[in-house]
mmCIF file of C-alpha atoms (C1' of nucleotides) and ligand atoms in Angstrom:
data_model
loop_
_atom_site.group_PDB
_atom_site.id
_atom_site.type_symbol
_atom_site.label_atom_id
_atom_site.label_comp_id
_atom_site.label_asym_id
_atom_site.label_seq_id
_atom_site.Cartn_x
_atom_site.Cartn_y
_atom_site.Cartn_z
ATOM 1 C CA UNK A 264 31.113 -2.423 1.301
ATOM 2 C CA UNK A 265 27.747 -1.748 -0.263
ATOM 3 C CA UNK A 266 29.112 -1.441 -3.778
ATOM 4 C CA UNK A 267 27.307 -3.442 -6.290
ATOM 5 C CA UNK A 268 28.970 -3.242 -9.601
ATOM 6 C CA UNK A 269 26.072 -5.021 -11.203
ATOM 7 C CA UNK A 270 23.842 -1.957 -10.624
ATOM 8 C CA UNK A 271 22.843 0.329 -13.658
ATOM 9 C CA UNK A 272 23.200 3.970 -13.335
ATOM 10 C CA UNK A 273 19.529 4.473 -12.502
ATOM 11 C CA UNK A 274 19.520 1.728 -9.857
ATOM 12 C CA UNK A 275 22.690 3.141 -8.244
ATOM 13 C CA UNK A 276 21.121 6.556 -8.142
ATOM 14 C CA UNK A 277 18.005 5.412 -6.451
ATOM 15 C CA UNK A 278 19.881 3.277 -4.004
ATOM 16 C CA UNK A 279 22.104 6.197 -3.095
ATOM 17 C CA UNK A 280 19.108 8.469 -2.643
ATOM 18 C CA UNK A 281 17.504 5.963 -0.172
ATOM 19 C CA UNK A 282 20.895 5.445 1.598
ATOM 20 C CA UNK A 283 21.335 9.137 2.250
ATOM 21 C CA UNK A 284 17.818 9.488 3.546
ATOM 22 C CA UNK A 285 17.091 8.943 7.335
ATOM 23 C CA UNK A 286 13.510 8.029 6.716
ATOM 24 C CA UNK A 287 11.725 6.007 4.202
ATOM 25 C CA UNK A 288 10.996 7.721 0.805
ATOM 26 C CA UNK A 289 8.089 7.476 -1.533
ATOM 27 C CA UNK A 290 8.803 6.724 -5.174
ATOM 28 C CA UNK A 291 7.726 10.261 -6.152
ATOM 29 C CA UNK A 292 9.909 11.783 -3.523
ATOM 30 C CA UNK A 293 12.842 9.745 -5.018
ATOM 31 C CA UNK A 294 11.757 10.956 -8.484
ATOM 32 C CA UNK A 295 11.902 14.671 -7.344
ATOM 33 C CA UNK A 296 15.322 14.008 -5.674
ATOM 34 C CA UNK A 297 16.716 12.780 -8.910
ATOM 35 C CA UNK A 298 15.263 15.290 -11.446
ATOM 36 C CA UNK A 299 18.654 16.872 -11.583
ATOM 37 C CA UNK A 300 20.075 13.483 -12.581
ATOM 38 C CA UNK A 301 17.872 13.231 -15.542
ATOM 39 C CA UNK A 302 14.909 11.460 -13.998
ATOM 40 C CA UNK A 303 11.629 12.425 -15.579
ATOM 41 C CA UNK A 304 8.984 9.717 -15.049
ATOM 42 C CA UNK A 305 7.800 7.502 -12.100
ATOM 43 C CA UNK A 306 8.616 4.376 -14.181
ATOM 44 C CA UNK A 307 12.273 5.054 -13.968
ATOM 45 C CA UNK A 308 12.027 5.051 -10.222
ATOM 46 C CA UNK A 309 9.749 2.079 -9.936
ATOM 47 C CA UNK A 310 11.836 -0.074 -12.355
ATOM 48 C CA UNK A 311 14.996 0.624 -10.276
ATOM 49 C CA UNK A 312 13.217 -0.085 -7.021
ATOM 50 C CA UNK A 313 11.971 -3.454 -8.354
ATOM 51 C CA UNK A 314 15.420 -4.459 -9.185
ATOM 52 C CA UNK A 315 16.746 -3.299 -5.912
ATOM 53 C CA UNK A 316 14.123 -5.087 -4.121
ATOM 54 C CA UNK A 317 15.024 -8.335 -6.099
ATOM 55 C CA UNK A 318 18.560 -7.927 -4.933
ATOM 56 C CA UNK A 319 17.428 -7.479 -1.349
ATOM 57 C CA UNK A 320 19.006 -3.971 -1.047
ATOM 58 C CA UNK A 321 15.642 -2.072 -0.668
ATOM 59 C CA UNK A 322 12.452 -2.944 1.214
ATOM 60 C CA UNK A 323 9.047 -1.636 0.610
ATOM 61 C CA UNK A 324 6.965 -0.683 3.697
ATOM 62 C CA UNK A 325 3.467 -1.576 2.782
ATOM 63 C CA UNK A 326 1.747 0.327 5.553
ATOM 64 C CA UNK A 327 3.194 3.530 4.410
ATOM 65 C CA UNK A 328 3.759 3.057 0.717
ATOM 66 C CA UNK A 329 7.470 3.917 0.884
ATOM 67 C CA UNK A 330 10.831 2.356 0.498
ATOM 68 C CA UNK A 331 13.981 2.031 2.554
ATOM 69 C CA UNK A 332 17.510 0.842 1.966
ATOM 70 C CA UNK A 333 18.127 -2.429 3.747
ATOM 71 C CA UNK A 334 19.632 -1.959 6.973
ATOM 72 C CA UNK A 335 21.574 -5.067 6.753
ATOM 73 C CA UNK A 336 22.817 -5.431 3.038
ATOM 74 C CA UNK A 337 24.434 -8.810 3.803
ATOM 75 C CA UNK A 338 22.315 -11.683 2.702
ATOM 76 C CA UNK A 339 19.148 -12.240 4.848
ATOM 77 C CA UNK A 340 17.527 -14.254 2.146
ATOM 78 C CA UNK A 341 16.062 -16.720 4.439
ATOM 79 C CA UNK A 342 14.973 -14.523 7.306
ATOM 80 C CA UNK A 343 11.670 -12.873 7.924
ATOM 81 C CA UNK A 344 12.192 -9.205 8.504
ATOM 82 C CA UNK A 345 10.240 -6.898 10.728
ATOM 83 C CA UNK A 346 10.079 -3.120 10.862
ATOM 84 C CA UNK A 347 9.121 -0.649 13.555
ATOM 85 C CA UNK A 348 8.122 2.613 12.157
ATOM 86 C CA UNK A 349 7.719 5.831 14.113
ATOM 87 C CA UNK A 350 4.791 7.883 12.955
ATOM 88 C CA UNK A 351 6.356 11.059 14.381
ATOM 89 C CA UNK A 352 9.921 11.175 13.046
ATOM 90 C CA UNK A 353 9.654 8.511 10.508
ATOM 91 C CA UNK A 354 12.599 6.534 11.458
ATOM 92 C CA UNK A 355 12.548 2.762 10.847
ATOM 93 C CA UNK A 356 14.205 -0.024 12.764
ATOM 94 C CA UNK A 357 14.602 -3.199 10.712
ATOM 95 C CA UNK A 358 15.031 -6.428 12.627
ATOM 96 C CA UNK A 359 14.348 -10.238 12.445
ATOM 97 C CA UNK A 360 13.262 -12.721 15.012
ATOM 98 C CA UNK A 361 13.871 -16.434 14.679
ATOM 99 C CA UNK A 362 11.007 -17.021 17.274
ATOM 100 C CA UNK A 363 8.543 -15.287 15.018
ATOM 101 C CA UNK A 364 9.786 -17.051 11.930
ATOM 102 C CA UNK A 365 9.259 -20.313 13.863
ATOM 103 C CA UNK A 366 5.717 -19.515 14.928
ATOM 104 C CA UNK A 367 4.720 -18.495 11.431
ATOM 105 C CA UNK A 368 6.339 -21.580 10.010
ATOM 106 C CA UNK A 369 4.177 -23.762 12.268
ATOM 107 C CA UNK A 370 1.055 -22.058 11.111
ATOM 108 C CA UNK A 371 2.094 -22.440 7.500
ATOM 109 C CA UNK A 372 2.895 -26.084 7.893
ATOM 110 C CA UNK A 373 -0.409 -26.796 9.580
ATOM 111 C CA UNK A 374 -2.281 -24.990 6.888
ATOM 112 C CA UNK A 375 -0.262 -25.963 3.867
ATOM 113 C CA UNK A 376 0.223 -22.359 2.912
ATOM 114 C CA UNK A 377 3.033 -21.511 0.622
ATOM 115 C CA UNK A 378 4.212 -18.030 1.437
ATOM 116 C CA UNK A 379 5.927 -16.036 -1.080
ATOM 117 C CA UNK A 380 6.296 -12.749 0.864
ATOM 118 C CA UNK A 381 5.896 -11.837 4.405
ATOM 119 C CA UNK A 382 5.163 -8.485 5.758
ATOM 120 C CA UNK A 383 5.585 -7.413 9.488
ATOM 121 C CA UNK A 384 5.312 -3.730 10.335
ATOM 122 C CA UNK A 385 4.697 -1.995 13.615
ATOM 123 C CA UNK A 386 3.546 1.567 13.480
ATOM 124 C CA UNK A 387 3.839 3.658 16.665
ATOM 125 C CA UNK A 388 6.266 5.899 18.557
ATOM 126 C CA UNK A 389 10.034 5.266 18.868
ATOM 127 C CA UNK A 390 11.736 5.681 22.269
ATOM 128 C CA UNK A 391 12.822 9.261 21.451
ATOM 129 C CA UNK A 392 9.483 10.437 20.347
ATOM 130 C CA UNK A 393 7.597 8.735 23.012
ATOM 131 C CA UNK A 394 9.726 10.325 25.740
ATOM 132 C CA UNK A 395 11.746 13.155 24.428
ATOM 133 C CA UNK A 396 13.370 13.691 27.875
ATOM 134 C CA UNK A 397 15.048 10.397 27.304
ATOM 135 C CA UNK A 398 17.915 12.041 25.682
ATOM 136 C CA UNK A 399 17.725 10.926 21.974
ATOM 137 C CA UNK A 400 17.409 13.461 19.402
ATOM 138 C CA UNK A 401 14.322 13.705 17.299
ATOM 139 C CA UNK A 402 14.796 14.281 13.629
ATOM 140 C CA UNK A 403 13.473 17.158 11.670
ATOM 141 C CA UNK B 84 -25.398 -12.200 15.446
ATOM 142 C CA UNK B 85 -23.175 -9.675 13.566
ATOM 143 C CA UNK B 86 -25.942 -7.115 14.106
ATOM 144 C CA UNK B 87 -24.481 -3.708 15.230
ATOM 145 C CA UNK B 88 -27.523 -1.388 15.940
ATOM 146 C CA UNK B 89 -24.987 1.603 16.263
ATOM 147 C CA UNK B 90 -24.176 1.280 12.623
ATOM 148 C CA UNK B 91 -25.436 3.987 10.269
ATOM 149 C CA UNK B 92 -26.965 3.104 6.972
ATOM 150 C CA UNK B 93 -23.869 3.652 5.027
ATOM 151 C CA UNK B 94 -21.718 1.690 7.598
ATOM 152 C CA UNK B 95 -24.136 -1.232 7.440
ATOM 153 C CA UNK B 96 -24.188 -1.236 3.651
ATOM 154 C CA UNK B 97 -20.427 -1.303 3.498
ATOM 155 C CA UNK B 98 -20.128 -4.068 6.146
ATOM 156 C CA UNK B 99 -22.704 -6.171 4.390
ATOM 157 C CA UNK B 100 -20.847 -5.885 1.065
ATOM 158 C CA UNK B 101 -17.778 -7.097 2.640
ATOM 159 C CA UNK B 102 -19.482 -9.743 4.560
ATOM 160 C CA UNK B 103 -21.000 -11.214 1.357
ATOM 161 C CA UNK B 104 -17.628 -11.091 -0.551
ATOM 162 C CA UNK B 105 -15.451 -14.088 -0.461
ATOM 163 C CA UNK B 106 -12.306 -11.981 -0.976
ATOM 164 C CA UNK B 107 -11.101 -8.677 0.090
ATOM 165 C CA UNK B 108 -12.545 -5.658 -1.753
ATOM 166 C CA UNK B 109 -10.976 -2.555 -2.631
ATOM 167 C CA UNK B 110 -12.737 0.754 -1.626
ATOM 168 C CA UNK B 111 -13.531 1.553 -5.273
ATOM 169 C CA UNK B 112 -15.068 -1.906 -5.824
ATOM 170 C CA UNK B 113 -17.247 -1.362 -2.813
ATOM 171 C CA UNK B 114 -18.391 1.834 -4.221
ATOM 172 C CA UNK B 115 -19.403 0.286 -7.409
ATOM 173 C CA UNK B 116 -21.274 -2.434 -5.492
ATOM 174 C CA UNK B 117 -23.192 0.281 -3.634
ATOM 175 C CA UNK B 118 -24.180 2.639 -6.490
ATOM 176 C CA UNK B 119 -27.686 1.209 -6.552
ATOM 177 C CA UNK B 120 -27.906 2.079 -2.931
ATOM 178 C CA UNK B 121 -27.115 5.700 -3.607
ATOM 179 C CA UNK B 122 -23.312 5.768 -3.162
ATOM 180 C CA UNK B 123 -21.567 8.359 -5.442
ATOM 181 C CA UNK B 124 -18.357 9.156 -4.073
ATOM 182 C CA UNK B 125 -15.172 7.310 -2.586
ATOM 183 C CA UNK B 126 -15.487 9.357 0.526
ATOM 184 C CA UNK B 127 -18.690 7.641 1.480
ATOM 185 C CA UNK B 128 -17.020 4.394 1.388
ATOM 186 C CA UNK B 129 -13.832 5.568 3.203
ATOM 187 C CA UNK B 130 -15.700 7.121 5.923
ATOM 188 C CA UNK B 131 -17.709 4.025 6.552
ATOM 189 C CA UNK B 132 -14.599 1.896 6.484
ATOM 190 C CA UNK B 133 -12.726 4.045 9.015
ATOM 191 C CA UNK B 134 -15.605 3.687 11.479
ATOM 192 C CA UNK B 135 -15.939 -0.055 10.821
ATOM 193 C CA UNK B 136 -12.117 -0.425 11.523
ATOM 194 C CA UNK B 137 -12.464 1.473 14.671
ATOM 195 C CA UNK B 138 -15.220 -0.896 15.792
ATOM 196 C CA UNK B 139 -12.904 -3.826 14.901
ATOM 197 C CA UNK B 140 -15.467 -5.147 12.384
ATOM 198 C CA UNK B 141 -13.171 -4.646 9.356
ATOM 199 C CA UNK B 142 -9.521 -4.841 8.655
ATOM 200 C CA UNK B 143 -7.484 -3.247 6.113
ATOM 201 C CA UNK B 144 -4.892 -5.486 4.196
ATOM 202 C CA UNK B 145 -1.965 -3.206 3.641
ATOM 203 C CA UNK B 146 -0.069 -5.247 1.063
ATOM 204 C CA UNK B 147 -3.058 -5.329 -1.376
ATOM 205 C CA UNK B 148 -4.851 -1.991 -0.379
ATOM 206 C CA UNK B 149 -8.088 -3.926 0.190
ATOM 207 C CA UNK B 150 -10.524 -4.528 3.093
ATOM 208 C CA UNK B 151 -12.110 -7.586 4.586
ATOM 209 C CA UNK B 152 -14.665 -8.233 7.295
ATOM 210 C CA UNK B 153 -13.317 -9.489 10.432
ATOM 211 C CA UNK B 154 -13.473 -13.205 10.559
ATOM 212 C CA UNK B 155 -13.880 -13.071 14.284
ATOM 213 C CA UNK B 156 -16.282 -10.207 15.122
ATOM 214 C CA UNK B 157 -16.025 -10.891 18.759
ATOM 215 C CA UNK B 158 -13.602 -8.832 20.688
ATOM 216 C CA UNK B 159 -9.973 -9.460 19.792
ATOM 217 C CA UNK B 160 -9.043 -6.002 20.992
ATOM 218 C CA UNK B 161 -5.880 -7.209 22.597
ATOM 219 C CA UNK B 162 -4.630 -9.676 20.089
ATOM 220 C CA UNK B 163 -2.315 -9.207 17.255
ATOM 221 C CA UNK B 164 -3.735 -10.419 13.943
ATOM 222 C CA UNK B 165 -2.096 -12.054 11.133
ATOM 223 C CA UNK B 166 -3.457 -12.764 7.665
ATOM 224 C CA UNK B 167 -2.545 -15.383 4.936
ATOM 225 C CA UNK B 168 -3.544 -13.996 1.551
ATOM 226 C CA UNK B 169 -3.642 -16.267 -1.580
ATOM 227 C CA UNK B 170 -2.433 -14.380 -4.532
ATOM 228 C CA UNK B 171 -4.329 -16.814 -6.842
ATOM 229 C CA UNK B 172 -7.843 -17.066 -5.371
ATOM 230 C CA UNK B 173 -7.656 -14.058 -3.258
ATOM 231 C CA UNK B 174 -9.108 -15.873 -0.134
ATOM 232 C CA UNK B 175 -7.684 -14.602 3.234
ATOM 233 C CA UNK B 176 -7.169 -16.549 6.503
ATOM 234 C CA UNK B 177 -7.214 -14.420 9.552
ATOM 235 C CA UNK B 178 -5.621 -15.834 12.724
ATOM 236 C CA UNK B 179 -3.692 -14.824 15.806
ATOM 237 C CA UNK B 180 -0.691 -16.330 17.609
ATOM 238 C CA UNK B 181 0.156 -15.662 21.124
ATOM 239 C CA UNK B 182 3.723 -16.671 20.483
ATOM 240 C CA UNK B 183 4.192 -14.013 17.935
ATOM 241 C CA UNK B 184 2.628 -11.474 20.159
ATOM 242 C CA UNK B 185 5.009 -12.505 22.872
ATOM 243 C CA UNK B 186 8.152 -12.227 20.652
ATOM 244 C CA UNK B 187 7.045 -8.799 19.362
ATOM 245 C CA UNK B 188 6.349 -7.787 22.908
ATOM 246 C CA UNK B 189 9.984 -8.528 23.963
ATOM 247 C CA UNK B 190 11.372 -6.505 21.050
ATOM 248 C CA UNK B 191 9.102 -3.722 21.900
ATOM 249 C CA UNK B 192 10.047 -3.704 25.552
ATOM 250 C CA UNK B 193 13.715 -4.041 24.718
ATOM 251 C CA UNK B 194 13.561 -0.938 22.399
ATOM 252 C CA UNK B 195 10.991 1.052 24.373
ATOM 253 C CA UNK B 196 8.826 1.104 21.262
ATOM 254 C CA UNK B 197 5.086 2.175 21.510
ATOM 255 C CA UNK B 198 3.215 0.318 19.005
ATOM 256 C CA UNK B 199 -0.221 1.490 17.888
ATOM 257 C CA UNK B 200 -0.845 -0.765 14.959
ATOM 258 C CA UNK B 201 0.846 -3.906 13.822
ATOM 259 C CA UNK B 202 0.503 -5.540 10.460
ATOM 260 C CA UNK B 203 1.325 -9.120 9.767
ATOM 261 C CA UNK B 204 0.494 -10.331 6.222
ATOM 262 C CA UNK B 205 1.697 -13.411 4.224
ATOM 263 C CA UNK B 206 1.153 -13.624 0.564
ATOM 264 C CA UNK B 207 1.366 -16.726 -1.260
ATOM 265 C CA UNK B 208 -0.644 -19.739 -2.285
ATOM 266 C CA UNK B 209 -3.317 -21.364 -0.122
ATOM 267 C CA UNK B 210 -3.433 -25.079 0.117
ATOM 268 C CA UNK B 211 -6.134 -25.439 -2.619
ATOM 269 C CA UNK B 212 -4.233 -23.219 -5.079
ATOM 270 C CA UNK B 213 -0.921 -24.735 -4.349
ATOM 271 C CA UNK B 214 -2.258 -28.236 -5.041
ATOM 272 C CA UNK B 215 -5.561 -28.358 -6.833
ATOM 273 C CA UNK B 216 -5.765 -32.046 -6.697
ATOM 274 C CA UNK B 217 -5.985 -31.681 -2.977
ATOM 275 C CA UNK B 218 -9.876 -31.533 -3.114
ATOM 276 C CA UNK B 219 -10.613 -27.841 -2.276
ATOM 277 C CA UNK B 220 -12.372 -25.719 -4.768
ATOM 278 C CA UNK B 221 -10.839 -22.715 -6.233
ATOM 279 C CA UNK B 222 -12.940 -19.628 -6.357
ATOM 280 C CA UNK B 223 -13.753 -17.661 -9.405
ATOM 281 C "C1'" DA C 66 29.419 -9.867 -38.958
ATOM 282 C "C1'" DT C 67 24.876 -10.760 -38.364
ATOM 283 C "C1'" DG C 68 20.798 -12.019 -36.519
ATOM 284 C "C1'" DG C 69 18.273 -13.250 -32.396
ATOM 285 C "C1'" DC C 70 17.558 -12.682 -27.667
ATOM 286 C "C1'" DA C 71 17.452 -10.373 -23.058
ATOM 287 C "C1'" DT C 72 17.691 -6.265 -20.397
ATOM 288 C "C1'" DA C 73 17.417 -1.690 -19.486
ATOM 289 C "C1'" DC C 74 15.743 2.955 -20.909
ATOM 290 C "C1'" DG C 75 12.663 7.086 -22.067
ATOM 291 C "C1'" DT C 76 8.119 8.903 -22.667
ATOM 292 C "C1'" DT C 77 3.273 9.330 -22.732
ATOM 293 C "C1'" DA C 78 -0.908 8.055 -20.952
ATOM 294 C "C1'" DT C 79 -3.761 5.910 -17.853
ATOM 295 C "C1'" DA C 80 -5.506 3.368 -13.912
ATOM 296 C "C1'" DG C 81 -6.163 2.927 -9.020
ATOM 297 C "C1'" DC C 82 -6.046 4.503 -4.280
ATOM 298 C "C1'" DA C 83 -7.070 8.163 -0.798
ATOM 299 C "C1'" DT C 84 -7.714 12.876 1.188
ATOM 300 C "C1'" DT C 85 -8.916 17.948 1.333
ATOM 301 C "C1'" DA C 86 -12.380 21.271 1.407
ATOM 302 C "C1'" DC C 87 -16.819 22.973 1.721
ATOM 303 C "C1'" DG C 88 -21.601 23.114 3.226
ATOM 304 C "C1'" DC C 89 -25.783 20.956 5.045
ATOM 305 C "C1'" DA C 90 -28.412 17.979 8.375
ATOM 306 C "C1'" DA C 91 -29.535 15.359 12.483
ATOM 307 C "C1'" DT C 92 -28.644 14.614 17.314
ATOM 308 C "C1'" DC C 93 -27.841 15.579 22.009
ATOM 309 C "C1'" DG C 94 -26.690 17.785 26.216
ATOM 310 C "C1'" DA C 95 -26.292 22.321 28.560
ATOM 311 C "C1'" DT D 199 -32.300 27.663 22.274
ATOM 312 C "C1'" DC D 200 -27.646 27.174 21.721
ATOM 313 C "C1'" DG D 201 -23.334 24.995 20.684
ATOM 314 C "C1'" DA D 202 -20.985 20.917 19.866
ATOM 315 C "C1'" DT D 203 -20.468 16.514 17.752
ATOM 316 C "C1'" DT D 204 -21.284 13.266 14.249
ATOM 317 C "C1'" DG D 205 -22.452 11.836 9.849
ATOM 318 C "C1'" DC D 206 -23.580 12.944 5.054
ATOM 319 C "C1'" DG D 207 -23.153 14.610 -0.094
ATOM 320 C "C1'" DT D 208 -20.337 16.648 -3.611
ATOM 321 C "C1'" DA D 209 -16.510 18.339 -6.302
ATOM 322 C "C1'" DA D 210 -11.861 18.796 -6.661
ATOM 323 C "C1'" DT D 211 -7.446 17.231 -5.983
ATOM 324 C "C1'" DG D 212 -3.442 14.563 -4.748
ATOM 325 C "C1'" DC D 213 -0.655 10.499 -4.350
ATOM 326 C "C1'" DT D 214 0.687 5.856 -5.807
ATOM 327 C "C1'" DA D 215 1.484 2.472 -9.621
ATOM 328 C "C1'" DT D 216 1.202 0.311 -14.257
ATOM 329 C "C1'" DA D 217 0.216 -0.275 -19.298
ATOM 330 C "C1'" DA D 218 1.835 0.320 -23.820
ATOM 331 C "C1'" DC D 219 4.737 1.887 -27.052
ATOM 332 C "C1'" DG D 220 9.301 2.221 -29.136
ATOM 333 C "C1'" DT D 221 14.382 2.495 -28.711
ATOM 334 C "C1'" DA D 222 19.243 1.298 -27.457
ATOM 335 C "C1'" DT D 223 22.546 -1.848 -25.848
ATOM 336 C "C1'" DG D 224 25.105 -6.069 -24.729
ATOM 337 C "C1'" DC D 225 25.702 -10.771 -25.458
ATOM 338 C "C1'" DC D 226 26.108 -15.089 -27.860
ATOM 339 C "C1'" DA D 227 25.486 -18.632 -31.319
ATOM 340 C "C1'" DT D 228 25.579 -19.064 -36.019
HETATM 341 ZN ZN1 LIG E 671 16.912 -5.826 5.003
HETATM 342 ZN ZN1 LIG E 672 10.272 8.802 16.417
HETATM 343 ZN ZN1 LIG E 673 -10.517 -9.625 13.104
HETATM 344 ZN ZN1 LIG E 674 -5.897 -19.924 -3.183
#
DNA sequence: ATGGCATACGTTATAGCATTACGCAATCGA
DNA sequence: TCGATTGCGTAATGCTATAACGTATGCCAT
């Protein structure tokens, strides 16, 4: 399902590390996780991340300088993606909203701006962390 | 007009530096600009920036790790702010859109998320840089 | 097969961004 | 006067990302 035969060994290892994590990982955390697999330098991680981002399999969260595996590894080439990031448990919710895309599209047209990358990130508390009595579990 | 008697000397110097710049500045660039005013260490800049952000006079652009003076130094306490950042000339356009705010509000309500900070940044080419024949000048 | 090109890799060093930790000084209200 | 708060100055450190080098590999047109 999420197999990508095109991936090199390094790219596959980085993607696997991100896929197994419940929260976003920094490049240096990934490096540490992959030391046993022969990783020695940040560039090995960054190069793999670059490629994975190109392929749409990984996203960078600008506001926390960390990376997540795409939650919808199908093609969302044309969608604008948004993230809700919990500052307590670290969990991330990836979603898209046609309405937001349409509003931004209006602004872009009116101002003749040519966007190449759009970042939408909300930081705050997820439902579980905001109200622990609500039943959901809070990760380690 | 933009005077804030509450500001300390360091805060006022940082705000002035940002106000005179046409593009966002990194903390270390601000530090260099203010060496003649006695600034010696990054922390002097970061502490001033923290306070200025609290006051809503400065924004941090997450996607480029840089800071801008607020373009609308009146109160926009309740608005969600968005930025269009030109990757060529570096100029930034700050705006807000009630429609986007409303759409995000819907998602937040549906998911019981409690946002504390929202980041919306578009990178790309401004009208002048995308089509130089269009008349506008392209900054240094 | 051979040469040229493109892509990925490995390593070292360096650049750029941000915070921790400590102590001092000024301010303000109890 | 005391204690609390806030800001300041300095040094050290940590985290994030890229530059620059050379090597290896696969592919393809010659
Ligand atoms: Zn995705
Ligand atoms: Zn949470
Ligand atoms: Zn503003
Ligand atoms: Zn421009």
